[in-house]
Each structure stands twice: as C-alpha cells, then as structure tokens.
PDB file of C-alpha atoms in Angstrom:
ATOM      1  CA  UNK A   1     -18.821  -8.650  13.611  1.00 63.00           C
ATOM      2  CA  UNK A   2     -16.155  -6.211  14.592  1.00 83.00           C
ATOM      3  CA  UNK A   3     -14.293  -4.833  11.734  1.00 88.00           C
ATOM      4  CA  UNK A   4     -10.707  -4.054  11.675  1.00 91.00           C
ATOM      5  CA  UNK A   5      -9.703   0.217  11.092  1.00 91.00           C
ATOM      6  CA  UNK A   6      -7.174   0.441   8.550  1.00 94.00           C
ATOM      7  CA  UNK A   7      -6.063   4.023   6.841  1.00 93.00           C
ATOM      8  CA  UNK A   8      -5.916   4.792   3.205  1.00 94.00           C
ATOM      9  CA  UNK A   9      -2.255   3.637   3.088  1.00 95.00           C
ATOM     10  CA  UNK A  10      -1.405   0.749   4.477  1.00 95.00           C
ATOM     11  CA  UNK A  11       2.377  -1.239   4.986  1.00 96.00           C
ATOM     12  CA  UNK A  12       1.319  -4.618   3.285  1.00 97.00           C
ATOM     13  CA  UNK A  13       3.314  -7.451   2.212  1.00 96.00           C
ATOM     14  CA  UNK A  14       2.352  -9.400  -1.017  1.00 96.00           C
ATOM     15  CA  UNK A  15       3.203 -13.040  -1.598  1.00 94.00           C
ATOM     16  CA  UNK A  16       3.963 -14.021  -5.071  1.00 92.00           C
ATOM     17  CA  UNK A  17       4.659 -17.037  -6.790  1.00 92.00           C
ATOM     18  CA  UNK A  18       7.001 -19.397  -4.893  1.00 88.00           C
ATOM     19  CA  UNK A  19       6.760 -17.607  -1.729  1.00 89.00           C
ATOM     20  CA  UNK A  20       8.490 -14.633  -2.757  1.00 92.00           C
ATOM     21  CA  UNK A  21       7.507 -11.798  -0.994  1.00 93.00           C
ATOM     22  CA  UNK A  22       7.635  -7.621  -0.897  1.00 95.00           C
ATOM     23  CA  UNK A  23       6.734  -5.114   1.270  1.00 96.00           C
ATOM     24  CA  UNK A  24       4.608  -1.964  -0.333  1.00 97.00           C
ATOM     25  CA  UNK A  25       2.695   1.099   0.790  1.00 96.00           C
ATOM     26  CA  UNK A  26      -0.413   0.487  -0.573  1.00 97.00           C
ATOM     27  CA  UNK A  27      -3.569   3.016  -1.096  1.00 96.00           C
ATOM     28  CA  UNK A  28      -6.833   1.791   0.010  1.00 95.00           C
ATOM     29  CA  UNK A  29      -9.194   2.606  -3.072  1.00 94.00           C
ATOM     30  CA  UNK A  30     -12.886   2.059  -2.320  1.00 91.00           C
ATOM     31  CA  UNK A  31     -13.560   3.446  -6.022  1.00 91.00           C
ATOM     32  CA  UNK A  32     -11.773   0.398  -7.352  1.00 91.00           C
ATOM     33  CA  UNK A  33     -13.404  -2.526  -7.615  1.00 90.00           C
ATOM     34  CA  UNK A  34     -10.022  -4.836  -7.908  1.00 91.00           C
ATOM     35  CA  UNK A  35      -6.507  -5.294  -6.349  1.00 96.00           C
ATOM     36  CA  UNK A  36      -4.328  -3.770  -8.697  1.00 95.00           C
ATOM     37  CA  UNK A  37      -0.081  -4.040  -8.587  1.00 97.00           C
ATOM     38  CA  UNK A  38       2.535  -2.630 -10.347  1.00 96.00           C
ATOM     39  CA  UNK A  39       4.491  -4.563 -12.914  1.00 96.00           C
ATOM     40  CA  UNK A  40       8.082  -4.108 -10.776  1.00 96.00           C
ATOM     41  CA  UNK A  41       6.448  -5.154  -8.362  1.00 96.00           C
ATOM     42  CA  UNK A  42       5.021  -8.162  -9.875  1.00 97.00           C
ATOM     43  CA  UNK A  43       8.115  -8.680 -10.986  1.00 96.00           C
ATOM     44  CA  UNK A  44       9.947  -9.181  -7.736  1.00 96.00           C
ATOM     45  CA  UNK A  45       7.369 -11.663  -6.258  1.00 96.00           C
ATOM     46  CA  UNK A  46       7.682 -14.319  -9.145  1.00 96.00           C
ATOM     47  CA  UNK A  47       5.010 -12.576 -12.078  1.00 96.00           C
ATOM     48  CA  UNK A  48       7.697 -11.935 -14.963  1.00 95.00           C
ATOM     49  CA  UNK A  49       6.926 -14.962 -16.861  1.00 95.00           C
ATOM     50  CA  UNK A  50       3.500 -14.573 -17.096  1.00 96.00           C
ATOM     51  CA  UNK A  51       3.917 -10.793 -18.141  1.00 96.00           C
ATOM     52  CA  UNK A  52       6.008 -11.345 -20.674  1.00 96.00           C
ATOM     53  CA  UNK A  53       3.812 -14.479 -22.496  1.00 96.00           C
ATOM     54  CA  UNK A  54       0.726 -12.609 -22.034  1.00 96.00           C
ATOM     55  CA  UNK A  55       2.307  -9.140 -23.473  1.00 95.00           C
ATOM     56  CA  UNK A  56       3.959 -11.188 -26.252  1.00 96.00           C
ATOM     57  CA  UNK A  57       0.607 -12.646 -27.244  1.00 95.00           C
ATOM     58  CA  UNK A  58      -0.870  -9.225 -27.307  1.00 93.00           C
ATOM     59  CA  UNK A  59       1.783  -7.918 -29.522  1.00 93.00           C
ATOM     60  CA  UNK A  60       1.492 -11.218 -32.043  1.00 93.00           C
ATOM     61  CA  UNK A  61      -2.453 -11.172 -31.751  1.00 91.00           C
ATOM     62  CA  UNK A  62      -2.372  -7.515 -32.651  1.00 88.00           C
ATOM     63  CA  UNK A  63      -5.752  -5.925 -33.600  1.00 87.00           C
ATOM     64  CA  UNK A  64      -7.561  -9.042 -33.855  1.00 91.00           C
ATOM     65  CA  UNK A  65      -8.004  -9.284 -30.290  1.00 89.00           C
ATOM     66  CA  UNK A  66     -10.341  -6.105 -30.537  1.00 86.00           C
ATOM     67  CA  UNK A  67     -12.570  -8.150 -32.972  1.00 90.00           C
ATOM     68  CA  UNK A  68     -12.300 -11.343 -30.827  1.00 92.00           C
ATOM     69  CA  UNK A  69     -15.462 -11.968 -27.921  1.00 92.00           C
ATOM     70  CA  UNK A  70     -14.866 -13.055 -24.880  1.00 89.00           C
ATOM     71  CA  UNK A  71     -14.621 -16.673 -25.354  1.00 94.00           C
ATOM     72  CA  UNK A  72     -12.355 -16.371 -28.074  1.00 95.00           C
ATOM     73  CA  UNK A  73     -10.219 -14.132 -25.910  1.00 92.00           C
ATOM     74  CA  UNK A  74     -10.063 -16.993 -22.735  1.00 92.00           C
ATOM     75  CA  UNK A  75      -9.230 -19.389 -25.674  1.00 95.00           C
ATOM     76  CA  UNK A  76      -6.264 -17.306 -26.675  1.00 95.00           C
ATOM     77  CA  UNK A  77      -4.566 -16.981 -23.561  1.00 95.00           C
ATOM     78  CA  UNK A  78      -5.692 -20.154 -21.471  1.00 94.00           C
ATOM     79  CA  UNK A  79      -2.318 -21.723 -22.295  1.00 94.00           C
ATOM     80  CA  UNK A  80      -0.452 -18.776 -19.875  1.00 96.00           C
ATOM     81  CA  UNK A  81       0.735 -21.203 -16.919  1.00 94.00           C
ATOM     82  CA  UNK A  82      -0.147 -19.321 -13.660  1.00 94.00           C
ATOM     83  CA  UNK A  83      -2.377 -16.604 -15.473  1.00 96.00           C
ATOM     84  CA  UNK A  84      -5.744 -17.036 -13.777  1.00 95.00           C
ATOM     85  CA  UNK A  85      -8.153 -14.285 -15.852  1.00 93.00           C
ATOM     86  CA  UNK A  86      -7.624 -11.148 -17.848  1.00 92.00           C
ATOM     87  CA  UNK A  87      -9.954  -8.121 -17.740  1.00 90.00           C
ATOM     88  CA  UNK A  88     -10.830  -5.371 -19.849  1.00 85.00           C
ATOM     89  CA  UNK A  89     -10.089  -2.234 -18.547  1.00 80.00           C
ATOM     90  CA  UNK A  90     -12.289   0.601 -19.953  1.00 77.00           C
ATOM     91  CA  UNK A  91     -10.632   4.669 -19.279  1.00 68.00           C
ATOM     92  CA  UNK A  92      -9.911   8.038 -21.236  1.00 69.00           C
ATOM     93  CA  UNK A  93      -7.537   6.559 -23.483  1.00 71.00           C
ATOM     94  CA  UNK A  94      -9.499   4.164 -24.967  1.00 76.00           C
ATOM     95  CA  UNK A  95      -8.961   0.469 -22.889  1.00 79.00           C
ATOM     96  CA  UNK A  96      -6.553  -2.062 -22.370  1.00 83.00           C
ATOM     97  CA  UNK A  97      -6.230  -6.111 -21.361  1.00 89.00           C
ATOM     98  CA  UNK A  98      -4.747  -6.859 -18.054  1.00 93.00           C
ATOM     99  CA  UNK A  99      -3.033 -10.104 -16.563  1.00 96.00           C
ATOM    100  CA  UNK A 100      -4.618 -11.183 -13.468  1.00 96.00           C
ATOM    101  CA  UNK A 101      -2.771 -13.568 -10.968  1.00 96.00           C
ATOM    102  CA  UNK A 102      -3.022 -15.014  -7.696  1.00 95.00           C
ATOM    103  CA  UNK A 103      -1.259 -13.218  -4.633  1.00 95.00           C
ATOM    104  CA  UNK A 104      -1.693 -13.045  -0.916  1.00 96.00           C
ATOM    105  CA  UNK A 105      -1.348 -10.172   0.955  1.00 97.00           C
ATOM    106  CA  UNK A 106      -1.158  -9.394   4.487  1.00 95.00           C
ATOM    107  CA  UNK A 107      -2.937  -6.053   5.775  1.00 92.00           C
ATOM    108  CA  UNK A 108      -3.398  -5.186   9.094  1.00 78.00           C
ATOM    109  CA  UNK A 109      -2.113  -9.059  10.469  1.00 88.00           C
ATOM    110  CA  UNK A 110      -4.822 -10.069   8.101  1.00 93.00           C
ATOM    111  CA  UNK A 111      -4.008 -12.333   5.377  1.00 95.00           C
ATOM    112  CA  UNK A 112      -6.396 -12.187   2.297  1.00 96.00           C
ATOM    113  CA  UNK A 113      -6.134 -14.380  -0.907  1.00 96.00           C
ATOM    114  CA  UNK A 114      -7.000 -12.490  -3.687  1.00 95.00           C
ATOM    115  CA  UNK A 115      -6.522 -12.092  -7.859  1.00 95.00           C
ATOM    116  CA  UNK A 116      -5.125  -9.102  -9.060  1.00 96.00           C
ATOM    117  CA  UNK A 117      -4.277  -7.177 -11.766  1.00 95.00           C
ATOM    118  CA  UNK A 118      -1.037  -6.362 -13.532  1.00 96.00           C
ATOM    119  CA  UNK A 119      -0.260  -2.560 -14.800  1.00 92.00           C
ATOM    120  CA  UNK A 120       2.331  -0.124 -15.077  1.00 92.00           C
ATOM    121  CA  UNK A 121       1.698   2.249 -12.350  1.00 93.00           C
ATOM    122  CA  UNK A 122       5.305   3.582 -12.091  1.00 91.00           C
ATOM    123  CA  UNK A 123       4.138   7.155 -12.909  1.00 93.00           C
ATOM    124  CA  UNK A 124       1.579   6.883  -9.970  1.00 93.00           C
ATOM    125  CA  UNK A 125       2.754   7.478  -5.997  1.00 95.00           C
ATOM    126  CA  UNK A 126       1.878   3.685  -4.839  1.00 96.00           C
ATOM    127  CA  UNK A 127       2.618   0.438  -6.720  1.00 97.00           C
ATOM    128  CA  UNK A 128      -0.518  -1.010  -5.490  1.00 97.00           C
ATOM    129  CA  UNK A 129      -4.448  -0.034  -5.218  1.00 97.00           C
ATOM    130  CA  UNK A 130      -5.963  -2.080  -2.702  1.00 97.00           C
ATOM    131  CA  UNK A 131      -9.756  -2.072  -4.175  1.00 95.00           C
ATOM    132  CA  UNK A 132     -13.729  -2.944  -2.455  1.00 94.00           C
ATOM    133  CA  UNK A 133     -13.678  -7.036  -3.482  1.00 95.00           C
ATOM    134  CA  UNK A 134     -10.646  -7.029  -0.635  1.00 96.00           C
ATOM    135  CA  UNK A 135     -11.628  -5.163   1.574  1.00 94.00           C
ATOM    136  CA  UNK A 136     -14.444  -7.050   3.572  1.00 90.00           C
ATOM    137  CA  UNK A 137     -13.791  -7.228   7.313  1.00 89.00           C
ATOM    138  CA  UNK A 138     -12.560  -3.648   7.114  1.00 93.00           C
ATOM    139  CA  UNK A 139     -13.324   0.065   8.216  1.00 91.00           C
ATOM    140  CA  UNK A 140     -11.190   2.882   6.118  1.00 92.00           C
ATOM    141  CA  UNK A 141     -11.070   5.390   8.355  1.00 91.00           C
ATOM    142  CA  UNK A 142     -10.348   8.857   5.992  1.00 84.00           C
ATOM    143  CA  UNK A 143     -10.315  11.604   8.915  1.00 76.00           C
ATOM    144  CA  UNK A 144      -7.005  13.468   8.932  1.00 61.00           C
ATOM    145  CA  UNK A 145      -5.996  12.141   5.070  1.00 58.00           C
ATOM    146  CA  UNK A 146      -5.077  14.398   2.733  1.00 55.00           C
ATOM    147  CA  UNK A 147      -7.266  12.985  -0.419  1.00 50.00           C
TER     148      UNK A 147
END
C-alpha cells in the first residue's frame, strides 16, 4: 500500500455542520491519540450550538458530574442534538469533559471522516491537532522540522 508523505503542518480544510467549511494549519501530532479543534474554529463550521448546551449542562450539573459513572454521564448529555460522544481528558491540572462531533477534513486531497474534540486552544500556535486514529494511509515525514 503506498502511503501518502505529509509534514507536521499541514493546510487542511474542515467541514462542519451544514457544509460549512474553514481552512486551518494544522499540526500533525502522533502523541495524540484524537483529532482535536479549537472552539473558534468549531464555531465557524456550524459547532456553537452544541458548545453552548453541552457547557451549559456542565455548569448546571456542577460537581455531580465528578461523582456520576460513565453511563450516568452518556445519560446526561444524550439529549445534545449533533453531539456524538464526550471524553475525559486526564492532564496537570486535574481533567476536563470534552464535546466530540463529527467533521470531515481534507489533508493532502484526502478526505477523512472523523470525530473530534472541542477545546480552547487559542493560547496554543494551531487551532487543530491532527492525532494517530486519523492518520492511517499516512507517512509524517519530521526531517527539516523544527520540533
């Protein structure tokens, strides 16, 4: 099977809800294990609905949703019309619940469905992580990057 070379960063453009698109610089992160976008971004390409109900639920569920299992947790937010999963996301600060959603993406005039996370990454240089469960099909070639 011949694999397609793509760099680190990579032009893509996502396709949101409604066929709204946006074009990005994205990083190519073989340490993450999921697509990851940034909330402006999400934003732009149709997402701003389901942010807001699934933050608002958050805010009115408070800390029980530390207490609540798994189940419980789908339960709670199953009612979120285009929200397809939520993860836990474990770091230094303790962790966090993210919206995950349905986009498309086009890399290297390769089009790959995929579900993807929701976070603020507006302090960080690119608005979207392109991570491993995408990137089948693909050789990152890392000579001459600055990492």
């Amino acid at each position: 099977m011949n694999k397609k070379i793509i760099g680190v960063t990579e032009r893509i453009s996502i396709l949101g809800v409604n066929d709204k698109k946006k074009k990005v610089l994205a990083r190519i992160d073989t340490g993450a294990a999921f697509t990851s976008i940034d909330e402006t971004v999400a934003r732009k390409i149709g997402y701003l609905n389901i942010m807001k109900e699934f933050e608002d639920r958050l805010v009115v569920c408070g800390e029980k949703i530390y207490h609540m299992n798994h189940a419980e947790r789908k339960e709670y937010f199953s009612s979120i019309t285009g929200l397809k999963n939520f993860v836990k996301i474990n770091s230094a600060n303790g962790f966090s619940f993210r919206p995950v959603v349905d986009i498309t993406f086009n890399i290297g005039k390769t089009d790959i469905r995929s579900r993807a996370t929701i976070i603020d990454r507006s302090h960080l240089k690119y608005p979207v992580i392109i991570g491993r469960k995408d990137l089948g099909g693909f050789l990152v070639k890392i000579t001459g990057e600055k990492i």
